[in-house]
Every structure is written in structure tokens, then in C-alpha cells.
Coordinates of C-alpha atoms in Angstrom, one line a residue:
Chain A
X210 CA 0.0 0.1 -0.2
X211 CA 1.3 3.4 -0.9
X212 CA 2.6 5.5 2.2
X213 CA 0.3 8.3 1.0
X214 CA -3.2 6.5 1.8
X215 CA -1.6 5.2 5.4
X216 CA -0.7 9.0 5.8
X217 CA -4.0 10.2 5.8
X218 CA -5.5 8.2 8.3
X219 CA -5.2 8.8 12.0
X220 CA -4.7 5.0 14.1
X221 CA -6.2 5.4 17.4
X222 CA -5.2 2.8 20.1
X223 CA -6.3 1.6 23.4
X224 CA -4.7 -1.3 25.8
X225 CA -6.2 -3.6 27.9
X226 CA -3.2 -5.3 30.1
X227 CA -3.8 -8.1 32.1
X228 CA -1.3 -8.8 35.2
X229 CA -1.6 -11.8 37.1
X230 CA -0.6 -10.4 40.7
X231 CA 2.2 -13.0 42.3
X232 CA 0.3 -13.9 45.3
X233 CA 1.0 -17.1 46.7
X234 CA -2.9 -18.0 47.0
X235 CA -5.6 -17.3 44.6
X236 CA -7.9 -14.4 45.0
X237 CA -10.9 -15.9 46.5
X238 CA -9.5 -19.4 47.6
X239 CA -6.3 -20.4 49.1
X240 CA -5.0 -22.7 46.4
X241 CA -1.4 -22.2 45.1
X242 CA -1.2 -20.0 42.5
X243 CA 2.4 -21.8 41.4
X244 CA 2.9 -22.1 37.9
X245 CA 3.8 -25.5 36.1
X246 CA 2.3 -27.9 38.6
X247 CA 0.7 -30.8 37.7
X248 CA -2.5 -30.2 36.1
X249 CA -5.8 -29.9 38.5
X250 CA -3.9 -30.0 41.6
X251 CA -3.5 -26.4 42.5
X252 CA -7.6 -26.6 43.0
X253 CA -10.5 -26.0 45.3
X254 CA -14.2 -26.7 45.6
X255 CA -14.3 -22.6 45.5
X256 CA -12.1 -22.5 42.1
X257 CA -14.1 -25.3 40.8
X258 CA -17.1 -23.6 41.1
X259 CA -19.4 -26.0 43.1
X260 CA -22.5 -25.1 44.4
X261 CA -22.5 -23.9 47.9
X262 CA -19.3 -22.8 48.1
X263 CA -18.6 -19.2 49.1
X264 CA -15.3 -17.1 48.1
X265 CA -13.3 -14.9 50.3
X266 CA -11.0 -11.9 48.9
X267 CA -7.2 -12.1 49.2
X268 CA -6.0 -8.9 51.2
X269 CA -2.8 -8.7 49.4
X270 CA -4.5 -9.2 46.0
X271 CA -6.2 -5.7 47.0
X272 CA -3.2 -4.2 48.4
X273 CA -1.1 -4.9 45.1
X274 CA -4.1 -3.5 42.8
X275 CA -3.7 -0.3 45.2
X276 CA -0.2 -0.2 45.0
X277 CA -0.6 0.0 41.2
X278 CA -2.9 2.3 41.5
X279 CA -0.9 4.6 43.4
X280 CA 2.0 4.2 40.9
X281 CA -0.4 5.0 38.0
X282 CA -1.8 8.3 40.0
X283 CA -5.4 6.6 39.9
X284 CA -7.9 7.4 42.6
X285 CA -8.4 4.4 44.8
X286 CA -11.9 4.2 45.3
X287 CA -12.8 4.0 48.7
X288 CA -16.0 1.9 48.4
X289 CA -14.9 -1.3 45.7
X290 CA -17.1 -4.4 45.0
X291 CA -17.4 -6.9 42.5
X292 CA -19.5 -8.0 39.8
X293 CA -20.6 -11.3 37.7
X294 CA -19.5 -11.4 34.2
X295 CA -21.9 -14.2 33.0
X296 CA -20.9 -16.4 30.0
X297 CA -20.2 -20.1 29.4
X298 CA -16.8 -21.4 28.6
X299 CA -15.4 -24.5 29.9
X300 CA -12.3 -22.7 31.5
X301 CA -15.0 -20.9 33.7
X302 CA -16.0 -23.0 35.9
X303 CA -18.4 -21.0 37.9
X304 CA -20.2 -19.5 34.8
X305 CA -19.3 -16.1 35.3
X306 CA -16.2 -14.7 35.8
X307 CA -15.8 -12.8 39.2
X308 CA -14.8 -8.9 37.8
X309 CA -15.2 -5.3 38.7
X310 CA -18.0 -3.5 36.4
X311 CA -19.3 -0.5 38.1
X312 CA -17.0 0.2 41.1
X313 CA -13.4 -1.0 40.1
X314 CA -10.7 -0.5 42.7
X315 CA -8.9 2.1 40.8
X316 CA -10.5 5.0 39.0
X317 CA -8.3 7.4 36.3
X318 CA -4.9 8.1 36.7
X319 CA -2.1 8.2 33.7
X320 CA 1.3 6.1 32.9
X321 CA 3.9 8.7 31.2
X322 CA 5.6 7.1 28.3
X323 CA 9.1 8.4 26.8
X324 CA 9.2 8.1 23.0
X325 CA 12.4 7.6 21.0
X326 CA 12.4 11.0 20.0
X327 CA 12.5 12.3 23.5
X328 CA 8.9 13.5 23.7
X329 CA 7.2 12.5 26.6
X330 CA 3.3 11.7 26.9
X331 CA 1.1 11.1 29.4
X332 CA -1.4 8.0 28.7
X333 CA -4.8 8.4 30.6
X334 CA -6.1 5.2 32.1
X335 CA -9.7 4.5 32.4
X336 CA -9.4 1.9 35.4
X337 CA -7.5 -0.8 37.4
X338 CA -10.1 -3.4 38.3
X339 CA -9.5 -6.6 40.0
X340 CA -10.8 -10.0 38.8
X341 CA -9.8 -13.8 38.5
X342 CA -8.3 -15.7 36.0
X343 CA -9.6 -18.5 33.8
X344 CA -8.7 -22.2 33.6
X345 CA -6.4 -23.4 30.4
X346 CA -8.3 -25.4 27.6
X347 CA -6.1 -27.6 25.3
X348 CA -7.0 -28.4 22.3
X349 CA -4.6 -31.3 21.4
X350 CA -4.6 -32.8 17.8
X351 CA -5.7 -36.5 17.3
X352 CA -7.9 -35.8 20.9
X353 CA -11.7 -36.1 20.7
X354 CA -12.0 -33.9 23.8
X355 CA -10.8 -30.5 25.2
X356 CA -8.9 -30.9 27.8
X357 CA -9.4 -28.4 31.0
X358 CA -6.7 -27.7 33.6
X359 CA -8.1 -25.5 36.5
X360 CA -4.7 -24.6 37.9
X361 CA -4.9 -21.1 36.8
X362 CA -8.7 -20.4 37.3
X363 CA -8.6 -18.2 40.3
X364 CA -5.6 -16.8 39.9
X365 CA -5.5 -12.7 40.7
X366 CA -5.3 -10.4 37.7
X367 CA -5.6 -6.3 37.8
X368 CA -6.7 -5.6 34.2
X369 CA -5.3 -2.2 33.4
X370 CA -7.9 0.0 31.0
X371 CA -6.0 2.7 29.2
X372 CA -8.4 5.3 27.4
X373 CA -7.7 6.0 23.7
X374 CA -4.7 8.1 23.9
X375 CA -2.1 5.9 21.9
X376 CA -1.6 6.9 18.5
X377 CA 1.2 5.0 17.1
X378 CA 2.5 1.2 17.9
X379 CA 5.8 3.0 19.0
X380 CA 3.8 4.7 21.9
X381 CA 2.2 1.3 22.7
X382 CA 5.2 -0.4 23.0
X383 CA 6.6 2.3 25.1
X384 CA 3.5 1.9 27.5
X385 CA 3.9 -1.8 27.8
X386 CA 7.3 -1.3 29.0
X387 CA 6.7 1.2 31.2
X388 CA 3.7 -1.1 32.5
X389 CA 6.2 -4.0 32.5
X390 CA 8.8 -2.1 34.7
X391 CA 6.2 -0.7 37.0
X392 CA 4.5 -4.1 38.0
X393 CA 8.5 -5.4 38.4
X394 CA 9.2 -2.6 40.5
X395 CA 6.5 -3.0 42.8
X396 CA 7.1 -6.5 42.8
X397 CA 3.2 -7.5 42.2
X398 CA 3.5 -9.4 38.7
X399 CA 6.7 -10.6 37.2
X400 CA 5.7 -9.1 33.9
X401 CA 6.7 -11.9 32.1
X402 CA 4.6 -12.3 28.5
X403 CA 6.5 -15.4 27.1
X404 CA 4.7 -17.2 30.3
X405 CA 1.3 -15.2 30.2
X406 CA 1.8 -13.7 33.5
X407 CA 1.1 -10.4 31.6
X408 CA -1.2 -10.5 28.6
X409 CA -2.3 -7.7 26.6
X410 CA -5.2 -7.0 24.4
X411 CA -4.9 -3.7 21.8
X412 CA -8.0 -1.9 20.5
X413 CA -7.2 -0.8 17.1
X414 CA -9.2 1.8 15.0
X415 CA -8.3 4.3 12.0
X416 CA -10.2 7.4 11.0
X417 CA -9.0 10.3 8.2
X418 CA -7.0 12.7 9.8
X419 CA -9.3 15.4 11.4
X420 CA -12.1 13.4 11.7
X421 CA -14.4 14.2 14.5
X422 CA -15.4 10.1 15.3
X423 CA -13.2 7.1 15.9
X424 CA -13.8 4.7 13.3
X425 CA -14.9 0.9 14.4
X426 CA -12.8 -0.7 16.7
X427 CA -11.2 -4.0 16.6
X428 CA -9.8 -6.1 19.2
X429 CA -6.9 -7.9 18.8
X430 CA -5.3 -10.5 21.1
X431 CA -2.9 -13.5 21.5
X432 CA 0.2 -11.3 21.6
X433 CA 3.2 -12.9 23.8
X434 CA 5.5 -10.2 23.5
X435 CA 5.6 -6.4 23.7
X436 CA 7.6 -6.4 20.4
X437 CA 4.4 -8.5 19.0
X438 CA 2.1 -5.9 20.6
X439 CA 3.6 -3.4 18.3
X440 CA 3.8 -5.7 15.4
X441 CA -0.2 -6.7 15.7
X442 CA -0.7 -3.1 15.9
X443 CA 1.2 -2.3 12.6
X444 CA -0.4 -4.9 10.7
X445 CA -4.0 -3.9 11.9
X446 CA -3.5 -0.3 10.9
X447 CA -2.5 -1.2 7.6
X448 CA -4.9 -3.8 7.4
X449 CA -7.9 -1.6 8.2
X450 CA -6.7 1.3 6.2
X451 CA -6.2 -1.1 2.6
X452 CA -9.7 -2.2 3.5
X453 CA -11.1 1.3 4.0
X454 CA -9.4 2.7 0.9
X455 CA -11.0 -0.6 -1.4
X456 CA -14.6 0.3 0.0
X457 CA -14.9 -2.1 2.6
X458 CA -16.6 -1.6 5.9
X459 CA -14.3 -2.7 9.4
X460 CA -16.9 -4.1 11.6
X461 CA -16.2 -4.5 15.3
X462 CA -14.5 -8.0 16.2
X463 CA -12.0 -9.9 17.9
X464 CA -9.1 -10.7 16.0
X465 CA -6.0 -13.2 16.8
X466 CA -2.6 -12.1 16.5
X467 CA -0.2 -14.8 14.4
X468 CA 3.1 -14.2 15.5
X469 CA 4.7 -16.5 12.8
X470 CA 3.2 -14.8 9.8
X471 CA 2.7 -11.4 11.9
X472 CA -0.7 -11.0 10.7
X473 CA -4.4 -10.8 12.7
X474 CA -7.1 -13.3 11.6
X475 CA -11.1 -13.3 12.7
X476 CA -12.5 -15.9 14.3
X477 CA -13.8 -18.3 12.1
X478 CA -17.2 -18.7 13.9
X479 CA -19.0 -15.8 13.9
X480 CA -19.3 -14.2 17.2
X481 CA -23.0 -14.0 19.1
X482 CA -23.2 -10.5 20.3
X483 CA -21.7 -10.3 23.8
X484 CA -24.7 -10.1 26.7
X485 CA -22.4 -10.5 29.9
X486 CA -25.5 -9.3 32.2
X487 CA -23.3 -7.8 34.5
X488 CA -24.9 -7.7 38.7
X489 CA -23.3 -7.2 41.7
X490 CA -21.4 -10.2 43.3
X491 CA -23.9 -11.1 46.3
X492 CA -21.2 -13.3 48.0
X493 CA -18.3 -10.8 48.4
X494 CA -18.6 -7.7 50.8
X495 CA -17.8 -4.4 49.5
X496 CA -13.9 -3.3 50.2
X497 CA -13.6 -0.1 51.8
X498 CA -9.9 1.0 51.3
X499 CA -8.9 4.3 53.7
X500 CA -7.5 5.5 56.7
X501 CA -4.9 3.8 58.4
X502 CA -5.1 0.5 55.8
X503 CA -4.4 3.0 53.1
X504 CA -1.7 4.7 54.5
X505 CA 0.2 1.1 55.6
X506 CA 0.0 0.3 51.5
X507 CA 1.4 3.6 50.9
X508 CA 4.5 3.1 53.5
X509 CA 4.9 0.0 51.5
X510 CA 5.7 1.7 48.4
X511 CA 9.3 1.0 46.8
X512 CA 10.9 4.2 45.0
X513 CA 9.3 4.2 41.6
X514 CA 11.2 4.8 38.2
X515 CA 10.1 8.0 37.2
X516 CA 11.3 9.2 40.8
X517 CA 14.6 7.9 40.3
X518 CA 15.0 8.9 37.2
X519 CA 14.4 12.3 38.0
X520 CA 16.6 12.2 40.6
X521 CA 19.5 10.3 38.8
X522 CA 18.7 13.3 36.2
X523 CA 19.3 15.7 38.9
X524 CA 23.3 14.1 39.2
X525 CA 23.8 15.7 35.9
X526 CA 23.9 12.2 34.4
X527 CA 23.1 11.5 30.9
X528 CA 19.7 10.5 29.3
X529 CA 21.3 7.1 28.2
X530 CA 23.1 6.6 31.4
X531 CA 19.5 7.1 33.7
X532 CA 17.9 4.8 31.5
X533 CA 20.3 2.2 32.0
X534 CA 20.5 2.7 35.9
X535 CA 16.6 2.4 36.3
X536 CA 16.0 -0.4 33.8
X537 CA 15.3 -2.7 37.0
X538 CA 14.8 -1.5 40.6
X539 CA 18.0 -3.5 42.1
X540 CA 20.2 -1.6 40.1
X541 CA 18.6 1.6 40.6
X542 CA 18.4 0.9 44.1
X543 CA 22.0 -0.4 44.3
X544 CA 22.9 2.8 42.3
X545 CA 21.3 5.0 44.6
X546 CA 23.0 3.2 47.6
X547 CA 26.7 4.0 46.2
X548 CA 25.5 7.8 45.5
X549 CA 24.9 8.2 49.1
X550 CA 28.6 7.3 49.9
X551 CA 29.8 9.6 47.1
X552 CA 28.9 12.6 45.4
X553 CA 31.3 11.5 42.2
X554 CA 27.9 10.2 40.4
X555 CA 29.1 9.7 36.7
X556 CA 32.0 7.5 38.1
X557 CA 29.5 5.2 40.1
X558 CA 27.2 4.9 36.8
X559 CA 30.6 3.9 35.3
X560 CA 31.3 1.3 37.9
X561 CA 27.7 -0.4 37.8
X562 CA 27.4 -0.2 33.5
X563 CA 30.8 -1.3 33.7
X564 CA 32.9 -3.7 35.8
X565 CA 29.4 -4.6 37.9
X566 CA 27.2 -5.6 35.1
X567 CA 29.7 -7.4 33.3
X568 CA 30.7 -9.5 35.9
X569 CA 27.0 -9.9 36.9
X570 CA 26.3 -10.9 33.2
X571 CA 29.3 -13.1 32.8
X572 CA 27.8 -15.5 35.8
X573 CA 24.3 -14.7 35.1
X574 CA 23.7 -13.4 38.9
X575 CA 21.8 -10.6 39.5
X576 CA 22.6 -7.6 41.7
X577 CA 21.0 -8.8 44.8
X578 CA 23.7 -11.6 44.7
X579 CA 26.5 -9.3 44.3
X580 CA 28.9 -10.0 47.7
X581 CA 30.4 -6.3 47.1
X582 CA 28.4 -3.2 49.1
X583 CA 27.7 0.1 47.7
X584 CA 29.7 1.7 50.1
X585 CA 32.8 -0.8 48.8
X586 CA 32.3 0.7 45.2
X587 CA 32.4 4.1 46.9
X588 CA 35.5 3.6 48.4
X589 CA 36.9 2.2 45.6
X590 CA 36.0 5.3 43.6
X591 CA 37.2 7.5 46.9
X592 CA 40.8 5.5 46.3
X593 CA 41.1 6.4 42.5
X594 CA 39.8 10.1 43.0
X595 CA 42.7 10.6 45.5
X596 CA 45.1 9.3 42.4
X597 CA 46.7 6.5 44.5
X598 CA 45.2 4.1 41.7
X599 CA 43.7 4.5 38.4
X600 CA 40.4 3.0 37.0
X601 CA 42.5 0.2 35.2
X602 CA 44.3 -1.0 38.1
X603 CA 41.1 -0.8 40.7
X604 CA 39.4 -2.7 38.4
X605 CA 41.8 -5.5 37.8
X606 CA 43.1 -5.6 41.2
X607 CA 41.0 -4.4 44.1
X608 CA 37.6 -5.2 42.4
X609 CA 37.8 -8.9 42.3
X610 CA 39.2 -9.0 46.2
X611 CA 35.8 -7.4 46.8
X612 CA 33.9 -9.9 45.0
X613 CA 35.9 -12.6 46.9
X614 CA 34.4 -10.6 50.1
X615 CA 36.6 -9.3 52.2
X616 CA 36.4 -6.7 55.3
X617 CA 39.5 -4.9 54.3
X618 CA 39.3 -1.4 52.6
X619 CA 40.4 -0.8 49.0
X620 CA 43.3 1.2 50.3
X621 CA 44.8 -1.7 52.3
X622 CA 44.3 -4.0 49.4
X623 CA 46.3 -1.4 47.3
X624 CA 48.7 -1.3 50.1
X625 CA 49.2 -4.8 50.3
X626 CA 49.1 -5.3 46.6
X627 CA 51.5 -2.7 46.1
X628 CA 50.1 -0.8 43.6
X629 CA 49.9 2.5 44.9
X630 CA 50.6 5.2 42.5
X631 CA 53.7 7.9 43.5
X632 CA 51.8 11.2 42.9
X633 CA 53.4 12.6 46.0
X634 CA 55.1 15.4 44.7
X635 CA 57.9 15.6 47.3
X636 CA 58.7 12.4 46.5
X637 CA 59.0 12.5 43.0
X638 CA 60.5 16.3 42.6
X639 CA 64.0 14.6 43.7
X640 CA 63.7 11.6 41.7
X641 CA 63.1 13.8 38.7
X642 CA 65.9 16.2 39.2
X643 CA 68.4 13.1 39.5
X644 CA 67.0 11.7 36.5
X645 CA 67.6 15.2 34.8
X646 CA 71.0 15.4 36.6
X647 CA 72.1 12.2 34.5
X648 CA 71.2 13.5 31.2
X649 CA 72.2 17.3 30.8
X650 CA 72.7 16.9 27.1
X651 CA 69.0 15.3 26.8
X652 CA 67.7 18.4 28.8
X653 CA 69.4 21.0 26.5
X654 CA 68.0 19.0 23.4
X655 CA 64.5 19.4 25.0
X656 CA 65.0 23.0 25.7
X657 CA 65.8 23.7 22.3
X658 CA 62.7 22.0 21.5
X659 CA 62.7 18.4 21.4
X660 CA 59.8 17.7 23.1
X661 CA 59.3 14.1 22.6
X662 CA 62.0 13.4 25.1
X663 CA 59.5 14.0 27.7
X664 CA 58.5 10.3 27.3
X665 CA 62.2 9.4 27.7
X666 CA 61.9 10.8 31.2
X667 CA 59.1 9.3 31.7
X668 CA 60.5 5.9 30.9
X669 CA 63.4 6.6 33.7
X670 CA 61.0 7.7 36.5
X671 CA 58.7 4.7 35.6
X672 CA 62.0 2.4 36.0
X673 CA 62.5 4.3 39.4
X674 CA 59.5 4.3 40.8
X675 CA 58.5 0.6 39.3
X676 CA 55.8 1.6 37.2
X677 CA 53.9 3.4 40.4
X678 CA 54.3 6.7 39.6
X679 CA 50.9 8.9 38.6
X680 CA 51.4 9.5 35.1
X681 CA 49.1 12.7 35.0
X682 CA 51.2 14.2 38.1
X683 CA 54.5 13.0 36.6
X684 CA 54.5 14.6 33.3
X685 CA 53.2 17.6 34.7
X686 CA 56.2 17.8 37.1
X687 CA 58.7 16.5 34.5
X688 CA 57.3 19.7 32.6
X689 CA 57.9 22.1 35.5
X690 CA 61.1 20.6 36.8
X691 CA 62.6 21.0 32.9
X692 CA 61.1 24.4 32.3
X693 CA 62.5 26.0 35.9
Chain B
X35 CA -43.7 -3.5 30.3
X36 CA -44.3 -6.9 27.9
X37 CA -41.6 -9.0 27.1
X38 CA -41.7 -10.7 23.3
X39 CA -41.0 -14.5 22.2
X40 CA -37.7 -13.0 20.8
X41 CA -36.2 -11.9 24.0
X42 CA -37.3 -15.0 25.5
X43 CA -35.3 -17.1 23.0
X44 CA -32.3 -15.0 24.0
X45 CA -32.6 -15.4 27.6
X46 CA -33.0 -19.0 27.0
X47 CA -29.6 -19.4 24.9
X48 CA -27.6 -17.4 26.9
X49 CA -28.9 -19.8 30.0
X50 CA -27.8 -22.6 27.6
X51 CA -31.5 -23.9 27.8
X52 CA -33.8 -25.2 24.9
X53 CA -37.6 -25.3 25.1
X54 CA -40.4 -25.9 22.7
X55 CA -42.6 -23.4 20.9
X56 CA -45.3 -24.6 23.3
X57 CA -42.9 -24.0 26.5
X58 CA -42.1 -20.6 24.8
X59 CA -45.7 -19.5 24.5
X60 CA -46.0 -20.4 28.1
X61 CA -43.0 -18.5 29.0
X62 CA -44.1 -15.2 27.5
X63 CA -47.4 -15.4 29.4
X64 CA -45.5 -16.2 32.9
X65 CA -42.7 -13.9 32.0
X66 CA -45.4 -11.0 31.4
X67 CA -47.4 -11.8 34.6
X68 CA -43.8 -11.3 36.6
X69 CA -43.1 -8.2 34.8
X70 CA -46.6 -6.5 35.7
X71 CA -46.4 -7.9 39.0
X72 CA -42.8 -6.0 39.8
X73 CA -44.1 -2.8 38.2
X74 CA -46.2 -2.6 41.3
X75 CA -42.6 -1.5 42.9
X76 CA -42.8 1.8 40.5
X77 CA -45.8 3.2 42.5
X78 CA -42.9 4.1 44.8
X79 CA -40.6 6.9 44.5
X80 CA -37.1 5.8 45.3
X81 CA -35.1 8.9 43.7
X82 CA -33.3 9.5 46.8
X83 CA -33.2 5.4 47.6
X84 CA -29.4 4.2 47.3
X85 CA -29.7 0.8 45.6
X86 CA -29.5 -2.1 47.7
X87 CA -26.6 -4.0 46.6
X88 CA -25.3 -6.2 49.6
X89 CA -27.4 -8.0 52.1
X90 CA -25.3 -7.3 55.2
X91 CA -23.3 -3.9 56.0
X92 CA -20.1 -5.9 57.0
X93 CA -17.0 -4.7 54.8
X94 CA -13.4 -5.4 54.5
X95 CA -14.3 -9.7 54.9
X96 CA -10.8 -10.4 53.7
X97 CA -8.1 -13.5 54.3
X98 CA -4.6 -13.5 54.5
X99 CA -2.4 -14.6 51.4
X100 CA -1.9 -18.5 52.6
X101 CA -1.7 -21.5 50.9
X102 CA -4.0 -24.3 52.1
X103 CA -4.5 -27.4 49.9
X104 CA -8.0 -28.2 50.9
X105 CA -8.6 -30.9 47.7
X106 CA -6.7 -33.6 46.3
X107 CA -6.4 -34.1 43.2
X108 CA -8.4 -37.4 42.9
X109 CA -11.3 -35.5 44.7
X110 CA -11.0 -32.5 42.6
X111 CA -11.6 -34.7 39.4
X112 CA -14.2 -37.4 41.3
X113 CA -17.3 -35.5 40.1
X114 CA -16.4 -34.9 36.7
X115 CA -18.3 -36.3 34.5
X116 CA -15.9 -37.3 32.0
X117 CA -12.3 -37.3 33.1
X118 CA -8.8 -38.9 32.8
X119 CA -5.9 -39.2 35.3
X120 CA -5.1 -35.4 34.9
X121 CA -7.8 -33.3 33.0
X122 CA -11.3 -32.6 32.9
X123 CA -12.6 -33.6 29.8
X124 CA -15.4 -31.2 27.7
X125 CA -16.6 -31.9 24.2
X126 CA -14.2 -30.3 21.7
X127 CA -15.4 -26.7 21.3
X128 CA -12.6 -25.6 18.7
X129 CA -11.0 -27.3 15.8

């Protein structure tokens, strides 16, 4: 399709993101939420929807949803309750999903995204609500039946629903990245899209630029990575534009994304008009979140990426450095801790993205596994600043000792290893004077303009000091002595 | 207010129930009688009355996030009309 056709249209995109909350037990029953167990072992009569059973709400699931709401600047609903969404599907044993329709736990709010151009954009949220996950249907080839595993049924979910504020697939990509970062910082969800603990449905429509009415929206499902969310949206925008350009009409439907060829396709059977007949769940009492409880939840909020981003920017670091440092909470908090012990922020950033990162990558470790304390990193930085060792020597000789675990200071290690640079002027000057007096003719040549001889003098000095003269200080001193 | 045969068919479909034409005809009579009876409520002015959603005034009935095994795998499957060692089995609904 010609780009000019695409250019005539304005895509409008909204996302619905489901995140499995990382509670130990399910939202309405005490069965385990553990992933990968034998089928139908994490189940209870409540999960299986047996008659006469009563659900009881998991306090932690409520708290996790509130934390996400606070992180997204949402209004925490002080009176929230559940509704039943009625439909029949084998993975839904109760015959309805327990969700929130009219009184979601979080209302409104927004998430800030950063685009490649550097531009920031506010994506408004409609709501965040709590609900239970469904089981898993398996349609195996050659099998006459569909097999159902209810281990996942009842795992707590939050659904984050955005307003249709996104205009490009890149914005959707940035938003998903930000949501994943947020749930991981908050430790309310592992954010793993490949394993399905975070899922995304995209509502995509296109309209002529300048139009005042949105086009018919199509819901695209089944994207198992953030990259695939972007691909699916790109495909869907092109498909809709070329359909409209060739005179077809877009109708509201649900389409599945196929990661193999990057296309979307409609369901083969025509969907009956959904009629979920929502009504308030009579078996669960309302939840009132305010006062001391709300304060308690607020007190457990970790520092958030946006906050740390701003803080690290104020240290005078580049966007790139700050991006790398705030990518995961563990690294950001480690860096922040190093900065509590030193004002040399750039050096701290370099230590983390340099020697520390490569050590962790090499052994496939996390920052939390690191043996070296932030104070020790600051200690090395100070030693380098004092001119006693240079960064290369510190990385090769002092850092490994810290990695093995030691109570020694960086200075003690340097002294033991005899790697302290001579930068003491009082000690170096007599040595330099002695060297110069040995080569009076060379000194003459230097004075006549043969400045290259400087390195020869430097070499002599290194011989005398066994390589420990601080090159920067020594060069200056030799020059000064020669010119005096 | 009255209800049409079409609406009753839709409600039956949503509840996965099947009725004969004869039964459907009887239903429209019964449904309409119930609806007329409920219309009695319209005589009351409820403009300042909050809708009654929950039957008790209790709030925050919550449990701690603790795992308990309450059902064995065998017990879980025992009432299923069709099953194998691991799974509940249902008629295949997608090819």
C-alpha cells in the first residue's frame, strides 16, 4: 500500500493489560498460584465452582492492586465491590467471571511514556480492576475432547484499561515497557509475557485525519511479547486502511495475532453478540480502602522509576545512563545506595554499567547476589579520586578482592598489592631532579624544542618508581622541572 | 412492560436452555405476569434511595494470603462427568 494512503489516516489505540498478581494463593480461595504444577492440583471447591461454596477475598491481592493504582496516579476507590460477568466457557467453571464493573478498585490515573524522539506523553487510564483468571483449555490434535486444567483458574489479575490515547504502535510499545517496569518495581507481577503472566489486548481503529469520530474498533489478542504487540498493531492499522481504501467496511470483531507471519485473523465462527449481564456479586462484601490501611499500603511503596529517573537526572547524568540505571529496581536502588556514599555520580554510574554489569552478566547473577556493598564501590571511587590508583588497576586488582568478600578497605588492598601510584610531589621531585642531572645533553635538546624527549624522561621515572608514578602528575612535574 | 418471544429465546440461549415452541408460548405469559407484578414497585418514589447491592453491612471480609491444600487431585476430578488421570474432559469446541 502507498504510504500516502496510510498518511491520510489517524490510528487510535487503547490497551487492556492483564497482569497476574504474584500472591501465593488465589484471589478467592487458598489454593496455590504456583505455575507449572501437575494439572488440576492447585484447585479447591471454590475454584471449581461447586454449588454452595463461598469465595473469600485475598487481602494481598487488594493491596497489590492499590499499589499499582498509586503508581499510576489513580484515584483509589474507597468503596469497591465485585460484579459477575456471565458467560459459558469450559475454562470458567463458575459460569461467570468475578470481576469489577461499576466500582473498580482504581479509577483514572495516567502513565508517562518516553518516546525515541525524547518526547514525553501522558497516557490516561480509564481504570484498574481486580478479577479472577480462567483455567486453560487444551485442544490436542487427535484428541476427541478438549482437556481442561483449572490450576490457573482464580489466580488474581489486575486489568489496566487505558483511554484511547495512543496514536502509534511505538507508543503502545513504550507503554507496555513502562507497565512491565512498574509491576516489576512494585513486585506485584513478574511481568513475563512469554509465560502469560502479563497479557495485552489492543483495541485498534483508524479514522481520516481531522475526523471527529473514531472508526470501528477491532480487538487484537494473543500477543506474547511487547514486540508482538507493536507488530500486531502495525499490521492491523495497514489492514484496516487498505480495507477502507478499497471500499470495505470495518466491523467490530476480535482478531487473533499470528506471531509466525505477523498477521491478524478473525475468529472462524461468528461471535454471538456478547451479553454478559453484569450484576453485583452477592457473595463478596464490599471493600473500603481508606485511613490506616491505605496509609499502610502507601508506606510499602518502593521508589518508582519516574522518581529515580528524575533524581539521577539531577545528578547531571545523561539520558542514556539514567535509562540503563533505572531499567530494573535492583540496579537503581544499588546505584542510589552508592551515591549515598559518594558525590562522584558519573564514576558510580560507570562502575555499575561497566565492571559490575559485566561481572553479573558473566555469571548470570542479579545485583542482589552481588558480594560487594555500595559502600565498597564508593570506597574504590574515593581511592581513584585521591590519585592513589587508576581505574584500570582498581578494576583488575581491587574489585576482584571485593568480589571474593573481604573486610579490608580499598586502600589496604592497594597497599598489600603494592599498586599505589606515586603522586606525592615531594617524593617525585627529587627523583626527577636526579634523572635530569644524569642526562644534561638531553635536557639541552629538550629546551631547544625536542619535546618528544619527555616520554624518555617519563620512562626513566617509571623505572625508578617501578611503574607506580601517577603518569598525569609525573608528566606535569617533569615539564615543570625542565622549564624551571 | 411486556416481553417478546424473541427476547425469551435470547435469554434461554444465554442460559443454554432449550424449549419447545409450546413451552416458549407459556413462558411469555408467565414472564409478563411477573413483570406486571414487579411494576407495582414503580408506584414508590425511590429517587433518594441508594440501591441495595449487598445484603449485610459487613465490609472488608478478607483472608490473609496463605496457601492451603483443601482438595486432593483425585477428589477434584471425582465429580467430573468425563475425565482422565490429569484433566477434566469436555466436548471439543474448537478444531
